XYZ file of C-alpha atoms in Angstrom:
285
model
C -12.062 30.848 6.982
C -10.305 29.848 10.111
C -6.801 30.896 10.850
C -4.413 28.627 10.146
C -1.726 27.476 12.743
C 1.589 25.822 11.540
C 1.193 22.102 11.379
C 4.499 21.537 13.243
C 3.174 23.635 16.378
C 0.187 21.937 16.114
C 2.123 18.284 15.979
C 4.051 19.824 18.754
C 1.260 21.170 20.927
C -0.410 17.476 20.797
C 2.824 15.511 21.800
C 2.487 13.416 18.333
C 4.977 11.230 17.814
C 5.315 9.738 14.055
C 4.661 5.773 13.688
C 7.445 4.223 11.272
C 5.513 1.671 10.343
C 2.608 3.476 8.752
C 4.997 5.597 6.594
C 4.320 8.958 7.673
C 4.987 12.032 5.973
C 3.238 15.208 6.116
C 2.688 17.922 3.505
C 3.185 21.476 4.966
C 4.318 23.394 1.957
C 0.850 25.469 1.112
C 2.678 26.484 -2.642
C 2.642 22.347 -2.931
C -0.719 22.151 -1.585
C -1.930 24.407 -3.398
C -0.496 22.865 -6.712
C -2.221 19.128 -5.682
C -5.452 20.832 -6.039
C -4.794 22.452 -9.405
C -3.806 19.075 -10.714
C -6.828 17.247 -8.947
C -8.964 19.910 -10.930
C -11.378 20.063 -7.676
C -14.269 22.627 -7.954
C -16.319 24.248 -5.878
C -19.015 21.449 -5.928
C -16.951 18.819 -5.765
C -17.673 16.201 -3.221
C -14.056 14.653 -1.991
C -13.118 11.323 -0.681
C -9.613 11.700 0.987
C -7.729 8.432 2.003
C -4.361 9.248 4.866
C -5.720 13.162 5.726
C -2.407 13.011 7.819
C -2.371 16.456 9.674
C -5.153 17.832 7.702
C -2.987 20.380 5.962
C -4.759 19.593 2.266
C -8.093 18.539 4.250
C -8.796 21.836 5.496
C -7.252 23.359 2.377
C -9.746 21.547 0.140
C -12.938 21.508 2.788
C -11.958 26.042 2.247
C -12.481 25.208 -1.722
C -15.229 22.106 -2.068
C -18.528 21.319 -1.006
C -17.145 18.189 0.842
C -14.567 16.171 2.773
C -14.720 12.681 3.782
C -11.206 12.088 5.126
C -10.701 7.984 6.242
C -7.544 7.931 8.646
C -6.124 5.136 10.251
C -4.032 6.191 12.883
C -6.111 7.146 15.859
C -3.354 9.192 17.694
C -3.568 12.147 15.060
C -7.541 12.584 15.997
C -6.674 15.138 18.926
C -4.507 17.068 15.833
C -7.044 17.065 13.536
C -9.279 18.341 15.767
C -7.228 20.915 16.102
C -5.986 21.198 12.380
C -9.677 21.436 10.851
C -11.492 23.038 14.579
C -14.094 25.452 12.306
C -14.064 23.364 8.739
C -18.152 22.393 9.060
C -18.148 20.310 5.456
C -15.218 17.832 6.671
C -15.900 14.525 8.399
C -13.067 12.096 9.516
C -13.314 8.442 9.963
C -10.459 6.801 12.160
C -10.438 3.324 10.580
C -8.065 1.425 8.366
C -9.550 1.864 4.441
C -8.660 -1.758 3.302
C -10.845 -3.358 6.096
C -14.234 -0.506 5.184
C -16.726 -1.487 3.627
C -16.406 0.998 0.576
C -19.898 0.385 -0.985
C -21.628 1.228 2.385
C -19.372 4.139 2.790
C -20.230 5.226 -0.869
C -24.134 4.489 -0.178
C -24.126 6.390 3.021
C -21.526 9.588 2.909
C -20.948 10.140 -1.291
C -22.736 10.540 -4.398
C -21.713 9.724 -8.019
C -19.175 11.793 -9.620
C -17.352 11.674 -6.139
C -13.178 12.651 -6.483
C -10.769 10.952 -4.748
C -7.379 12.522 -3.589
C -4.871 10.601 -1.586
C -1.442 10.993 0.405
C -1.248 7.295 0.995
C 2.199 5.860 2.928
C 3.940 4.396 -0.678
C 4.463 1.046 0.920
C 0.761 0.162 0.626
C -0.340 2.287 -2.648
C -1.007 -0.599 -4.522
C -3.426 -2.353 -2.252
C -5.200 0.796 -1.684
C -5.445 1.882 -5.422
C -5.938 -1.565 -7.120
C -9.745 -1.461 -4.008
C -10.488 1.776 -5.398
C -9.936 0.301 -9.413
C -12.039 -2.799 -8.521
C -14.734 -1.482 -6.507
C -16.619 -0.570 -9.262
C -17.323 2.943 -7.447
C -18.970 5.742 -10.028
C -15.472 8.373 -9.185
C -14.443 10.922 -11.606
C -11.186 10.964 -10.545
C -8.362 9.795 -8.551
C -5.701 11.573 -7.775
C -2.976 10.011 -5.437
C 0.466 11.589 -4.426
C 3.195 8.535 -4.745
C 6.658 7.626 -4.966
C 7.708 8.713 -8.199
C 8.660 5.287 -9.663
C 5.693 4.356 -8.410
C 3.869 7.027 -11.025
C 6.013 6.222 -13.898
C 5.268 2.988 -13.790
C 1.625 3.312 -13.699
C 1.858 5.358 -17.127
C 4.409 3.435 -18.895
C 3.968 1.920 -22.210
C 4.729 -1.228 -23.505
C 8.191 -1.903 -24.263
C 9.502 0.685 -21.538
C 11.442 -0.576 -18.717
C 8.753 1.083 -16.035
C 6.056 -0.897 -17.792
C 4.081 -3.925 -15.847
C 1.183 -5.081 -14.027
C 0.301 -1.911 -12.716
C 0.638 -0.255 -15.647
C -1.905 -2.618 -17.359
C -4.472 -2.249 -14.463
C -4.286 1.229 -13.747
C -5.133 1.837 -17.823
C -7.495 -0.728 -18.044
C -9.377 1.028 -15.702
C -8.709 4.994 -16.036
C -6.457 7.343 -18.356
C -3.611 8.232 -16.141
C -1.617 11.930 -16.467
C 1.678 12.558 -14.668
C 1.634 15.695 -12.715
C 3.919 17.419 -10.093
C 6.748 16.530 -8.615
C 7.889 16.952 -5.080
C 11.064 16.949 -3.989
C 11.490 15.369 -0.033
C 11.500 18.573 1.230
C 7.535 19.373 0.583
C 7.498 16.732 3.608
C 7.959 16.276 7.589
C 9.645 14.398 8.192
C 11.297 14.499 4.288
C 11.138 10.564 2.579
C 14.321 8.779 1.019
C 13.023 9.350 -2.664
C 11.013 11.816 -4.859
C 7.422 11.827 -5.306
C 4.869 12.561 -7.800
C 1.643 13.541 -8.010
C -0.736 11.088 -10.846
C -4.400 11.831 -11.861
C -6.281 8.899 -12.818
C -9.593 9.671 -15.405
C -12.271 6.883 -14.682
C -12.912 5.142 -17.626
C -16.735 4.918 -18.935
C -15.380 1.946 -20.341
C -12.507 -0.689 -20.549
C -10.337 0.534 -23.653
C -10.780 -3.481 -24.169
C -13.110 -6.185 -24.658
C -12.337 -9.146 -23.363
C -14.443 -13.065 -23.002
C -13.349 -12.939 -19.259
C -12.242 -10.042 -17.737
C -10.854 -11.766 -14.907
C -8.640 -14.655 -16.883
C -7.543 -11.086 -18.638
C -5.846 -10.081 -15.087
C -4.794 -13.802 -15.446
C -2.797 -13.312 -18.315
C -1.681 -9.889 -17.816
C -0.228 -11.715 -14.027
C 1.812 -14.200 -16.474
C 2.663 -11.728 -18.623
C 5.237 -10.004 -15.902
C 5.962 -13.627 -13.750
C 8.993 -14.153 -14.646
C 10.251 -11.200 -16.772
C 13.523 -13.024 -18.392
C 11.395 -15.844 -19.940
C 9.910 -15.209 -23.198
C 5.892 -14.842 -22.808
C 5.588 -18.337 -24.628
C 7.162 -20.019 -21.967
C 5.196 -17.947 -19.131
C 2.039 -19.404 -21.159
C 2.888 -22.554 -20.820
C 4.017 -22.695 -17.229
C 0.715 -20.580 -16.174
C -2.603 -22.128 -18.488
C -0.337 -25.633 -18.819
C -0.651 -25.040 -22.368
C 1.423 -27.275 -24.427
C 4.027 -25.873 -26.434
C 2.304 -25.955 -29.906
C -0.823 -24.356 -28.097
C 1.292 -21.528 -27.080
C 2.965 -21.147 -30.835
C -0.259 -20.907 -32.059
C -1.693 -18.002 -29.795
C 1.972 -15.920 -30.466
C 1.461 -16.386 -33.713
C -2.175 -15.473 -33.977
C -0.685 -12.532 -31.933
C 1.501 -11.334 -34.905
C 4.108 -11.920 -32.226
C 8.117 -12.743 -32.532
C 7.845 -16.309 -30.709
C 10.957 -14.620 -28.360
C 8.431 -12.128 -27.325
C 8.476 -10.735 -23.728
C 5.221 -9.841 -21.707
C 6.717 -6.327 -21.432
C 6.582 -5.930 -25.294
C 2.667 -6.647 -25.192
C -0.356 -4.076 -25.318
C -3.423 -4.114 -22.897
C -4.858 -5.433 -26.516
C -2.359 -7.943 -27.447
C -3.088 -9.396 -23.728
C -7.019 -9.298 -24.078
C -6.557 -11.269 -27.219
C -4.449 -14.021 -25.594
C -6.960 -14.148 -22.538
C -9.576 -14.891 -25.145
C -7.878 -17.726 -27.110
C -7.158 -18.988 -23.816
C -10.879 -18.874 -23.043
C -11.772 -20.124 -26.318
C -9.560 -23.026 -25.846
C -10.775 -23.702 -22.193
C -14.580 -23.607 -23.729
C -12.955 -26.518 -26.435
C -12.894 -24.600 -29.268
């Protein structure tokens, strides 16, 4: 295994200067490193897509303990570091290009197989972009595991009725079974962030936990659900499908539902049923 030279020298040694803008902050902690691979569970034949390698400290820590790395980087300056960062890793490949412009399915086709696991240091003012493409692209990944802003994590476990609970939280279950895992204080970083951060693993569903008419008038509903969070879900109804008011008693009470209801009190369930009356009631029945 190649020696390994302290990413601030390195940063140093190549005259990098950090771009506000993209949110950058480096891991250099190896205990913390170390502890982002326990909780991404990655094994020796494990086949890696990485999204923001940064300075390659995990790359080159995972490349030393998996079959694979397939790091996708956007900022061009850092490719004279991590040339330097993973010189003598053979089983890594970097790809200097933004992820949200790629065209994922040809990157899948052409550099991973099925089973693939995705781990990502991603700057937290674009994590939901990034990890709603990954839910949607219909990719076969075992897991994602993506180091966030820790607000950003709770929400994407919360429950109904919880104050962390929305959107997110619906589409991130709909799609996977997400586990909170270690926190980092802003000291695992250079330069250190304003706020904590935690590390989430998301489980790829084999399945929706739901069945819904219309899976995309479900993301519909689930949209209205958290619109306007101090009206009552009735009234989000009506201002989103232009149901009338009766329409929208009906489908609260079909619910079970308190006609004062708030989105944030509903289940992924709960909302799958609503999307199908309003599909049923769309279709004129």
């Amino acid at each position: 295994m190649p020696k390994e030279q302290p990413i601030r020298e390195i940063l140093a040694q190549n005259g990098f200067k950090f771009t506000k803008s993209l949110g950058q902050n480096f891991l250099y902690d190896k205990k913390i490193l170390e502890k982002i691979m326990d909780d991404a569970q990655l094994e020796k034949d494990d086949r890696v897509l990485e999204i923001g390698p940064g300075a390659g400290t995990l790359t080159r820590l995972m490349a030393s303990k998996c079959a694979g790395v397939l790091s996708i980087e956007i900022d061009r300056a850092l490719m004279p570091v991590l040339e330097q960062t993973l010189n003598g890793y053979e089983n890594v490949s970097v790809i200097f290009e933004d992820f949200m412009k790629l065209d994922i399915e040809q990157l899948y086709s052409q550099k991973l197989c099925p089973g693939f696991k995705v781990v990502a240091n991603i700057p937290y003012y674009i994590t939901t972009p990034i990890l709603m493409r990954l839910l949607e692209s219909g990719l076969p990944y075992k897991s994602i595991t993506v180091l966030v802003q820790r607000q950003v994590a709770q929400r994407m476990a919360a429950l109904p009725g919880t104050p962390q609970y929305g959107a997110l939280s619906c589409a991130v279950q709909y799609y996977t079974v997400p586990s909170l895992k270690s926190r980092l204080g802003p000291g695992s970083f250079y330069p250190p962030p304003k706020v904590e951060s935690q590390v989430i693993t998301l489980l790829r569903r084999e399945a929706p936990p739901v069945e819904t008419k219309d899976e995309s008038l479900l993301f519909k509903v689930i949209a209205c659900a958290f619109a306007m969070r101090r009206k009552t879900f009735l009234n989000n109804l009506i201002c989103s499908f232009g149901l009338t008011r009766a329409q929208a008693e009906e489908l609260i009470q079909t619910l079970g539902l308190p006609p004062d209801v708030r989105g944030e009190r509903l289940s992924l369930q709960e909302m799958a049923k609503a999307a199908d009356y309003i599909y049923t009631l769309a279709k004129g029945g």
